[in-house]
Short mmCIF file of C-alpha atoms and ligand atoms in Angstrom, two decimals:
data_model
loop_
_atom_site.label_atom_id
_atom_site.label_comp_id
_atom_site.label_asym_id
_atom_site.label_seq_id
_atom_site.Cartn_x
_atom_site.Cartn_y
_atom_site.Cartn_z
CA MET A 1 98.73 -106.18 74.33
CA ARG A 2 101.93 -104.13 74.30
CA ASN A 3 101.46 -103.37 70.61
CA ILE A 4 97.90 -102.20 71.24
CA GLY A 5 99.25 -99.99 74.07
CA ILE A 6 101.74 -98.42 71.70
CA ILE A 7 99.01 -97.73 69.16
CA THR A 8 96.68 -96.23 71.83
CA ASN A 9 99.47 -93.93 73.05
CA ALA A 10 100.26 -92.92 69.50
CA VAL A 11 96.61 -92.15 68.78
CA THR A 12 96.32 -90.09 72.01
CA THR A 13 99.49 -88.15 71.24
CA THR A 14 98.42 -87.58 67.66
CA SER A 15 94.97 -86.38 68.80
CA HIS A 16 96.52 -83.69 71.03
CA GLN A 17 98.75 -82.51 68.20
CA THR A 18 95.87 -82.25 65.73
CA LYS A 19 93.66 -80.05 67.95
CA ASP A 20 94.74 -76.75 66.34
CA TYR A 21 95.37 -78.07 62.85
CA HIS A 22 92.31 -80.27 62.63
CA ARG A 23 91.61 -80.24 58.93
CA ASN A 24 95.19 -80.26 57.59
CA MET A 25 96.44 -82.82 60.05
CA LYS A 26 93.52 -85.24 59.67
CA ASN A 27 95.12 -87.07 56.75
CA ILE A 28 98.46 -87.27 58.49
CA ARG A 29 96.78 -88.77 61.57
CA VAL A 30 95.04 -91.44 59.52
CA SER A 31 98.24 -92.22 57.65
CA SER A 32 100.35 -92.49 60.83
CA ILE A 33 97.79 -94.81 62.46
CA SER A 34 97.82 -96.97 59.33
CA THR A 35 101.62 -97.11 59.45
CA LEU A 36 101.53 -98.12 63.12
CA LEU A 37 98.91 -100.78 62.44
CA ILE A 38 101.00 -102.23 59.60
CA ALA A 39 104.10 -102.20 61.84
CA ALA A 40 102.14 -103.89 64.65
CA ALA A 41 100.83 -106.55 62.25
CA ALA A 42 104.37 -107.18 61.00
CA LEU A 43 105.59 -107.59 64.60
CA LEU A 44 102.82 -110.06 65.39
CA THR A 45 103.39 -112.18 62.29
CA ALA A 46 107.22 -112.01 62.04
CA PRO A 47 108.67 -115.54 62.04
CA GLY A 48 110.75 -116.32 65.11
CA ALA A 49 109.49 -113.19 66.86
CA ARG A 50 108.18 -115.27 69.76
CA ALA A 51 110.74 -116.97 71.98
CA THR A 52 110.01 -120.53 73.03
CA VAL A 53 111.08 -122.13 76.31
CA VAL A 54 110.99 -125.93 76.24
CA ASP A 55 110.60 -127.24 79.80
CA LEU A 56 112.23 -130.66 80.17
CA ILE A 57 112.48 -130.16 83.94
CA ASN A 58 108.76 -130.80 84.44
CA GLY A 59 107.78 -132.06 80.98
CA ASP A 60 109.03 -134.76 78.61
CA SER A 61 108.87 -133.09 75.21
CA GLY A 62 108.65 -129.76 73.43
CA THR A 63 109.23 -128.09 70.08
CA ILE A 64 110.81 -124.88 68.89
CA THR A 65 109.52 -123.48 65.60
CA ASN A 66 111.18 -120.60 63.82
CA GLN A 67 112.28 -119.68 60.28
CA TYR A 68 114.61 -122.72 60.20
CA GLY A 69 111.76 -125.18 60.81
CA THR A 70 110.55 -127.16 63.79
CA ALA A 71 113.01 -128.89 66.12
CA ILE A 72 111.89 -131.43 68.74
CA PHE A 73 113.42 -131.92 72.19
CA ASP A 74 112.63 -135.02 74.23
CA PHE A 75 113.70 -135.98 77.73
CA THR A 76 115.28 -139.43 77.72
CA GLN A 77 116.47 -141.99 80.22
CA PRO A 78 119.99 -143.47 79.88
CA GLN A 79 119.97 -145.37 76.62
CA PRO A 80 119.05 -149.03 76.53
CA THR A 81 120.97 -151.06 73.95
CA GLY A 82 119.49 -151.32 70.49
CA THR A 83 118.30 -147.72 70.15
CA GLY A 84 121.16 -146.80 67.83
CA VAL A 85 124.89 -146.35 68.08
CA ILE A 86 125.93 -143.38 70.23
CA LYS A 87 128.88 -141.47 68.74
CA PRO A 88 130.03 -138.48 70.85
CA PHE A 89 131.44 -135.49 68.94
CA LEU A 90 131.49 -132.51 71.33
CA ARG A 91 132.25 -131.97 75.01
CA VAL A 92 132.05 -128.52 76.61
CA GLN A 93 132.72 -127.59 80.21
CA ASN A 94 132.94 -124.37 82.20
CA ASP A 95 130.99 -122.40 84.81
CA PRO A 96 128.79 -120.47 85.32
CA THR A 97 128.22 -120.63 81.52
CA GLU A 98 129.85 -122.61 78.72
CA GLU A 99 129.90 -122.61 74.94
CA GLY A 100 131.68 -124.37 72.13
CA TYR A 101 131.48 -126.20 68.82
CA ASN A 102 132.84 -129.46 67.47
CA THR A 103 136.20 -129.30 65.67
CA SER A 104 139.36 -131.35 65.28
CA GLY A 105 141.50 -128.21 65.06
CA GLY A 106 141.76 -127.31 68.75
CA THR A 107 139.63 -126.25 71.70
CA PRO A 108 137.89 -122.93 70.93
CA PHE A 109 135.67 -121.45 73.64
CA ASP A 110 135.02 -124.06 76.36
CA ASP A 111 135.67 -127.15 74.24
CA LYS A 112 137.11 -130.08 76.13
CA ALA A 113 140.12 -131.70 74.45
CA GLY A 114 140.15 -135.41 73.71
CA PRO A 115 138.88 -137.96 71.23
CA TRP A 116 135.24 -137.00 71.81
CA THR A 117 135.48 -133.48 70.38
CA HIS A 118 136.06 -133.58 66.64
CA ASP A 119 135.02 -132.66 63.10
CA LEU A 120 131.83 -134.00 61.57
CA THR A 121 130.90 -134.17 57.92
CA PHE A 122 127.37 -133.85 56.60
CA ALA A 123 127.62 -137.55 55.63
CA ASP A 124 128.17 -138.30 59.35
CA LEU A 125 125.10 -136.27 60.30
CA MET A 126 123.01 -138.04 57.65
CA THR A 127 123.57 -141.40 59.37
CA THR A 128 121.26 -140.12 62.15
CA ALA A 129 118.28 -139.26 59.92
CA VAL A 130 114.89 -140.38 61.24
CA THR A 131 111.32 -139.70 60.13
CA ILE A 132 108.70 -138.52 62.63
CA ASN A 133 105.14 -137.82 61.42
CA GLY A 134 106.37 -137.51 57.85
CA GLN A 135 109.15 -135.02 58.69
CA ASN A 136 112.87 -135.87 58.53
CA TYR A 137 115.19 -135.00 61.38
CA PHE A 138 118.80 -135.47 62.43
CA LYS A 139 118.87 -137.15 65.84
CA LEU A 140 121.35 -136.08 68.50
CA LEU A 141 121.78 -137.06 72.13
CA LEU A 142 122.80 -134.66 74.87
CA ASP A 143 124.26 -136.01 78.12
CA ILE A 144 124.39 -133.32 80.82
CA ASN A 145 126.48 -133.59 83.96
CA GLU A 146 125.54 -131.25 86.78
CA PRO A 147 125.91 -131.38 90.56
CA GLY A 148 123.00 -132.52 92.70
CA GLY A 149 120.65 -130.33 94.72
CA SER A 150 119.76 -126.83 93.58
CA LYS A 151 122.56 -126.82 90.98
CA SER A 152 121.22 -129.73 88.95
CA THR A 153 119.36 -127.57 86.41
CA ILE A 154 120.89 -126.26 83.21
CA THR A 155 119.64 -124.39 80.16
CA LEU A 156 120.61 -124.74 76.51
CA ASP A 157 120.04 -121.23 75.23
CA LYS A 158 121.92 -121.23 71.91
CA LEU A 159 122.12 -123.97 69.33
CA GLN A 160 123.41 -123.35 65.81
CA PHE A 161 124.60 -125.43 62.88
CA TYR A 162 127.03 -124.17 60.25
CA THR A 163 128.36 -125.98 57.20
CA SER A 164 131.66 -125.31 55.47
CA ALA A 165 133.98 -126.89 52.90
CA THR A 166 136.80 -126.31 55.43
CA GLY A 167 137.35 -128.62 58.40
CA SER A 168 139.09 -128.15 61.78
CA LEU A 169 138.21 -124.45 62.12
CA THR A 170 139.02 -122.78 65.47
CA THR A 171 137.61 -119.28 64.99
CA THR A 172 135.71 -117.60 67.81
CA THR A 173 133.76 -115.51 65.27
CA LEU A 174 130.80 -117.78 64.68
CA SER A 175 129.88 -116.29 61.30
CA ASN A 176 133.28 -117.53 60.04
CA LEU A 177 132.15 -121.13 60.55
CA GLY A 178 130.42 -121.10 57.16
CA THR A 179 126.78 -121.12 56.12
CA LEU A 180 124.33 -120.85 59.01
CA ARG A 181 121.85 -123.70 58.48
CA TYR A 182 119.92 -123.80 61.76
CA SER A 183 119.67 -121.62 64.85
CA PHE A 184 117.57 -121.00 67.93
CA GLY A 185 115.85 -117.64 67.76
CA ALA A 186 116.60 -114.99 70.41
CA GLY A 187 115.18 -116.20 73.72
CA ASP A 188 114.59 -119.78 72.56
CA MET A 189 115.89 -122.27 75.14
CA VAL A 190 115.58 -125.77 76.55
CA ASN A 191 115.65 -126.17 80.34
CA MET A 192 116.80 -129.48 81.81
CA ASP A 193 117.46 -131.11 85.16
CA ALA A 194 120.37 -133.56 85.43
CA ALA A 195 118.79 -134.96 88.60
CA ARG A 196 116.05 -136.60 86.51
CA ASN A 197 118.66 -139.21 85.58
CA HIS A 198 120.78 -140.72 88.33
CA GLY A 199 124.50 -141.16 87.91
CA SER A 200 126.45 -140.68 84.73
CA GLY A 201 125.12 -142.26 81.59
CA SER A 202 123.92 -141.44 78.17
CA GLY A 203 120.83 -139.46 79.16
CA ASP A 204 119.33 -136.80 79.08
CA MET A 205 117.80 -135.32 75.93
CA PHE A 206 117.22 -136.19 72.29
CA ALA A 207 117.35 -133.24 69.90
CA PHE A 208 115.67 -133.64 66.50
CA ILE A 209 116.93 -131.00 64.04
CA PRO A 210 114.94 -130.50 60.80
CA VAL A 211 116.76 -131.96 57.76
CA SER A 212 115.03 -129.37 55.54
CA ALA A 213 117.24 -126.65 57.09
CA PHE A 214 120.29 -128.23 55.40
CA ALA A 215 119.07 -128.07 51.80
CA GLY A 216 121.99 -127.78 49.40
CA THR A 217 124.67 -129.06 51.81
CA ALA A 218 127.25 -131.35 50.19
CA SER A 219 127.84 -134.69 51.93
CA THR A 220 131.56 -133.85 52.14
CA ASP A 221 130.91 -130.47 53.84
CA PHE A 222 131.94 -130.13 57.46
CA VAL A 223 129.20 -129.52 60.03
CA TYR A 224 129.91 -127.29 63.03
CA MET A 225 127.40 -127.42 65.85
CA TYR A 226 127.69 -124.51 68.24
CA CYS A 227 125.99 -124.60 71.66
CA HIS A 228 125.77 -122.29 74.65
CA PHE A 229 124.62 -123.38 78.11
CA GLY A 230 123.82 -121.44 81.25
CA ASN A 231 122.28 -118.16 82.32
CA ALA A 232 121.58 -116.40 85.62
CA ASP A 233 118.78 -118.84 86.53
CA PHE A 234 120.45 -122.01 85.29
CA GLU A 235 124.22 -121.81 85.77
CA THR A 236 126.49 -124.56 84.47
CA SER A 237 128.86 -126.47 86.76
CA GLY A 238 130.04 -130.01 87.50
CA GLY A 239 131.26 -132.21 84.67
CA PHE A 240 131.16 -131.71 80.93
CA GLU A 241 128.11 -131.73 78.70
CA GLU A 242 128.45 -134.17 75.82
CA TRP A 243 126.72 -134.25 72.43
CA ALA A 244 126.53 -137.43 70.39
CA LEU A 245 125.17 -138.61 67.06
CA VAL A 246 122.50 -141.28 67.38
CA VAL A 247 123.40 -143.40 64.36
CA ASN A 248 120.46 -145.29 62.92
CA PRO A 249 120.20 -148.97 63.80
CA ILE A 250 118.41 -149.55 60.46
CA PRO A 251 120.64 -150.20 57.43
CA GLU A 252 121.81 -147.24 55.39
CA ALA A 253 120.68 -146.72 51.79
CA SER A 254 123.87 -148.35 50.48
CA THR A 255 123.00 -151.57 52.30
CA ILE A 256 119.25 -151.31 51.58
CA PHE A 257 119.73 -151.37 47.81
CA PRO A 258 121.27 -154.89 47.68
CA ILE A 259 118.35 -156.06 49.88
CA VAL A 260 115.85 -154.47 47.48
CA GLY A 261 117.69 -156.19 44.62
CA LEU A 262 117.53 -159.53 46.47
CA LEU A 263 113.77 -159.15 47.10
CA ALA A 264 113.23 -158.31 43.43
CA ALA A 265 115.16 -161.45 42.46
CA ILE A 266 113.05 -163.61 44.82
CA PHE A 267 109.77 -162.19 43.51
CA SER A 268 110.79 -162.57 39.86
CA THR A 269 111.88 -166.18 40.52
CA GLN A 270 108.47 -166.89 42.09
CA PHE A 271 106.78 -165.25 39.11
CA VAL A 272 108.73 -167.38 36.63
CA ARG A 273 107.98 -170.53 38.69
CA ARG A 274 104.26 -169.69 38.75
CA ARG A 275 104.27 -169.21 34.98
CA GLN A 276 106.12 -172.50 34.53
CA LEU A 277 103.55 -174.25 36.77
CA GLN A 278 100.70 -172.67 34.77
CA GLN A 279 102.28 -173.88 31.55
CA ILE A 280 102.71 -177.40 32.96
CA SER A 281 99.06 -177.55 34.10
CA LYS A 282 97.86 -176.58 30.62
CA1 LIG B 1 123.58 -137.07 82.37
CA1 LIG B 2 128.05 -129.42 83.54
#
């Protein structure tokens, strides 16, 4: 509606201006309206132009679609065993907002030092790949830690992935982290409530990041995941927020291939036996 308002105002203004120069200005009026209409159409169809707020405070799932693809965010209870191996790689903590990215080089921004903040390679990220409705995603787990009561809510309002041949970077200029592979658009966010899960544990959200956004990344490249939590409505506090890889419980390709080979051997043995039996019965 705002775009239509702009066009209406422009038409009104243009009409006043053309009163005295009716004939000469007629073409200009038509051309300026056309330009405005084209601009309005571009605004309406521009990818990522619409911010998405995923509500995991009241809902259990949501998606954010922009020029990098569609990412899925699901509320989750503390993890039962057998859902995959949880491997933490980034802890950030500060208030009323916090930001950071995984690295082994130091503690840029609000990174929390320790063994659970470290470099990742693309090969590491690939161990989390899952397929949902025919689309491939990298699966991450976010465990939030916030105080109870009115302070239990938190928002994730920036999420970006960069890849680089260089590990252990500590820059605070994000564009120096390498090639930007995935990012929230401006205004995209996921709202969460730590009170939905009681006590500390490996809740609270699964993030599914589209694999297609990483086309061309080498398996040896380092992956930097940058996140930013907290705004005026959803300030951060309490303990650290922790991101983890959810490593697939199913065997990796390297272990699948020997199984495929074994199955092929079994089937061919059966085939040979059947042929032998056929020959015997003749
Ligand atoms: Ca939690
Ligand atoms: Ca916190």
